[in-house]
């Protein structure tokens, strides 16, 4: 099922044929630089199943991102309910993304995320959308800034699921945009 389309991209449900691309990005050290570890093919498959289950159950989740012309998958993008109490209250919705390196620096994530923010505020009537990343993940915070999201230092947190063996990946910065702010843009 197609959720959204933009000029160059399609956001859609996962297909069985997306599994190799999803596994490739989750195993790529460059893509996973700001995560505690890379994922095996089996773990990646389980993560895709989990993403699809959440989409089925809640209508929110990380969808496949594909090129519109060919339907080739290039990564994922979506809105998801956070599971980070007490740092982010239940009910908070984040926007997140991950792309195979060969598709970086072409504006694809910003293009898809603009459409996903609209979808979140209009179709899901969300009051606010947040995004968070390791402080040094400047490629990701640059996307947040391009989307008009603003850093809210009062909500920055030490990620509870990052192991103590990776202290440099614990501190996360939180960016946010409210519906009113988005409408004004
Ligand atoms: C974070 C990530 C998704 C950002 O990807 P990206 O390609 O840099 O982001 P965008 O799609 O917004 O592209 C912007 C870049 O494309 C360039 N660009 C080229 N053509 C463009 C176009 N038509 N429109 C807009 N930008 C364009 C921009 O100039 C910018 O380049 P710059 O970084 O040299 O300034 C990617 O780096 C990634 O997957 N990282 C690993 C996973 C990760 O960390 N995820 C986030 C965890 S919080």
XYZ file of C-alpha atoms and ligand atoms in Angstrom:
233
model
C 0.000 0.000 0.000
C 1.279 3.447 -0.923
C 1.071 5.962 1.935
C 2.490 9.079 0.270
C 4.205 10.147 -2.925
C 6.410 13.156 -3.584
C 8.040 14.398 -6.760
C 10.741 11.693 -6.682
C 9.759 9.316 -3.910
C 7.204 6.875 -2.600
C 6.525 5.995 1.044
C 4.877 2.587 1.217
C 4.431 -0.607 3.173
C 7.310 -3.049 3.226
C 7.643 -5.724 0.537
C 9.451 -9.050 0.887
C 11.816 -7.835 -1.836
C 12.931 -4.919 0.418
C 14.653 -7.255 2.887
C 18.144 -7.211 1.278
C 18.258 -3.391 1.145
C 17.025 -3.104 4.736
C 19.658 -5.625 5.868
C 22.342 -3.795 3.876
C 21.718 -0.459 5.609
C 21.464 -2.020 9.071
C 24.822 -3.760 8.566
C 26.661 -0.765 7.079
C 29.110 0.774 9.598
C 28.745 4.210 7.975
C 24.937 4.187 8.247
C 25.142 2.770 11.794
C 27.877 5.139 13.021
C 25.601 6.609 15.704
C 24.026 3.327 16.853
C 25.594 0.954 19.374
C 25.942 -1.890 16.878
C 25.178 -3.145 13.406
C 22.476 -5.763 12.806
C 22.662 -9.241 11.318
C 20.373 -10.305 8.470
C 18.163 -12.199 10.957
C 17.896 -9.189 13.294
C 17.165 -6.924 10.377
C 14.380 -9.218 9.147
C 12.882 -9.237 12.649
C 13.039 -5.435 12.792
C 11.208 -5.187 9.466
C 8.502 -7.572 10.724
C 8.170 -5.457 13.867
C 7.939 -2.223 11.824
C 5.205 -3.724 9.646
C 3.321 -5.011 12.717
C 3.349 -1.546 14.302
C 2.109 0.000 11.069
C -0.731 -2.539 10.940
C -1.728 -1.974 14.550
C -1.333 1.800 14.892
C -1.133 3.291 11.386
C 2.178 4.808 12.480
C 5.637 3.354 12.025
C 8.732 3.267 9.867
C 7.728 2.727 6.231
C 9.820 1.770 3.246
C 11.107 4.723 1.225
C 11.419 3.981 -2.486
C 12.207 5.778 -5.729
C 8.926 6.633 -7.422
C 10.071 5.799 -10.946
C 11.284 2.250 -10.262
C 9.913 1.405 -6.780
C 13.508 0.548 -5.768
C 13.799 0.786 -1.952
C 16.403 3.259 -0.669
C 15.780 3.233 3.099
C 13.047 3.987 5.599
C 11.197 6.928 7.015
C 8.191 7.342 9.247
C 6.378 8.521 12.313
C 6.439 6.367 15.427
C 5.250 6.547 19.005
C 8.252 6.797 21.291
C 8.950 4.291 24.051
C 11.198 6.447 26.195
C 9.392 7.181 29.446
C 10.255 9.131 31.559
C 12.444 11.058 29.112
C 9.732 11.575 26.493
C 6.142 11.152 27.727
C 4.049 8.348 26.227
C 2.047 9.724 23.328
C 5.058 11.581 21.897
C 5.466 10.949 18.158
C 8.884 11.028 16.511
C 9.912 11.263 12.877
C 12.880 9.070 11.933
C 14.912 8.056 8.884
C 17.752 5.874 7.592
C 19.041 5.685 4.029
C 21.568 3.574 2.117
C 24.720 5.663 1.700
C 24.555 5.741 -2.094
C 21.310 7.737 -1.783
C 22.617 10.351 0.664
C 23.117 13.983 -0.305
C 20.373 14.146 -2.905
C 17.735 15.732 -0.702
C 15.632 12.555 -0.601
C 15.121 12.440 3.164
C 14.126 16.087 3.458
C 11.702 15.700 0.537
C 10.035 12.632 2.064
C 10.078 14.025 5.603
C 8.316 17.239 4.499
C 5.480 15.088 3.152
C 5.471 12.927 6.298
C 5.210 15.978 8.577
C 2.205 17.153 6.569
C 0.694 13.666 6.856
C 1.269 13.672 10.625
C -0.280 17.080 11.199
C -3.160 16.694 8.739
C -4.148 13.006 8.549
C -3.180 12.104 12.122
C -3.945 15.537 13.652
C -0.803 15.370 15.781
C -0.138 18.388 18.003
C 3.645 18.020 17.753
C 6.338 15.892 16.101
C 9.793 15.424 17.620
C 13.030 13.955 16.361
C 16.127 13.001 18.293
C 19.674 11.964 17.510
C 23.119 11.577 18.999
C 24.456 15.100 19.348
C 27.258 14.559 16.803
C 24.925 13.114 14.152
C 25.018 16.324 12.195
C 23.636 14.818 8.988
C 20.475 13.930 10.895
C 20.164 17.194 12.856
C 20.707 19.054 9.557
C 17.566 17.341 8.210
C 15.672 18.395 11.359
C 16.784 22.010 10.875
C 15.865 21.955 7.165
C 12.368 20.810 8.204
C 11.996 23.806 10.511
C 12.295 21.755 13.687
C 13.918 23.496 16.638
C 16.287 22.144 19.245
C 14.680 21.979 22.698
C 17.626 21.486 25.093
C 15.245 21.072 28.033
C 14.251 17.668 26.591
C 17.729 16.349 25.713
C 18.351 12.984 27.398
C 20.786 10.127 27.935
C 19.388 7.240 25.878
C 18.485 4.423 28.310
C 18.944 1.637 25.724
C 22.451 2.673 24.698
C 24.838 0.451 26.667
C 27.410 1.964 29.015
C 30.072 0.482 26.730
C 29.170 3.218 24.191
C 29.080 6.374 26.373
C 29.694 8.651 23.358
C 26.325 7.536 21.892
C 24.241 8.178 25.019
C 23.568 11.903 24.866
C 20.635 12.671 22.547
C 19.403 16.069 21.395
C 15.673 16.603 20.863
C 14.211 18.730 18.089
C 10.498 19.497 17.797
C 7.905 21.261 15.685
C 4.313 21.961 16.756
C 1.333 22.012 14.438
C 0.914 25.820 14.768
C 4.572 26.393 13.980
C 4.377 24.057 10.994
C 1.254 25.832 9.685
C 3.054 29.197 9.890
C 5.875 27.940 7.640
C 20.602 11.219 8.300
C 20.468 10.907 6.804
C 19.152 10.235 6.546
C 20.595 12.243 6.046
O 20.678 12.016 4.657
P 20.992 13.222 3.648
O 21.012 12.661 2.303
O 22.165 13.999 4.140
O 19.727 14.175 3.863
P 18.856 14.931 2.779
O 18.032 13.989 2.031
O 18.146 16.007 3.528
O 19.903 15.544 1.766
C 20.553 16.753 2.041
C 21.812 16.860 1.229
O 21.491 16.642 -0.145
C 21.904 17.784 -0.910
N 20.989 17.871 -2.082
C 21.293 17.452 -3.329
N 20.234 17.596 -4.140
C 19.238 18.100 -3.394
C 17.892 18.456 -3.686
N 17.373 18.298 -4.903
N 17.118 18.942 -2.679
C 17.636 19.104 -1.428
N 18.915 18.773 -1.105
C 19.716 18.274 -2.084
C 21.887 18.919 0.081
O 22.695 19.974 -0.336
C 22.449 18.221 1.316
O 23.823 18.016 1.124
P 24.933 18.467 2.226
O 24.827 17.457 3.326
O 26.192 18.387 1.482
O 24.538 19.837 2.690
C 21.588 9.944 6.342
O 22.819 10.553 6.560
C 21.550 8.599 7.072
O 20.843 7.686 6.673
N 22.356 8.475 8.128
C 22.490 7.221 8.855
C 21.302 6.840 9.674
C 20.975 7.856 10.737
O 21.869 8.374 11.400
N 19.680 8.127 10.902
C 19.192 9.087 11.871
C 19.252 8.586 13.226
S 18.665 9.822 14.362
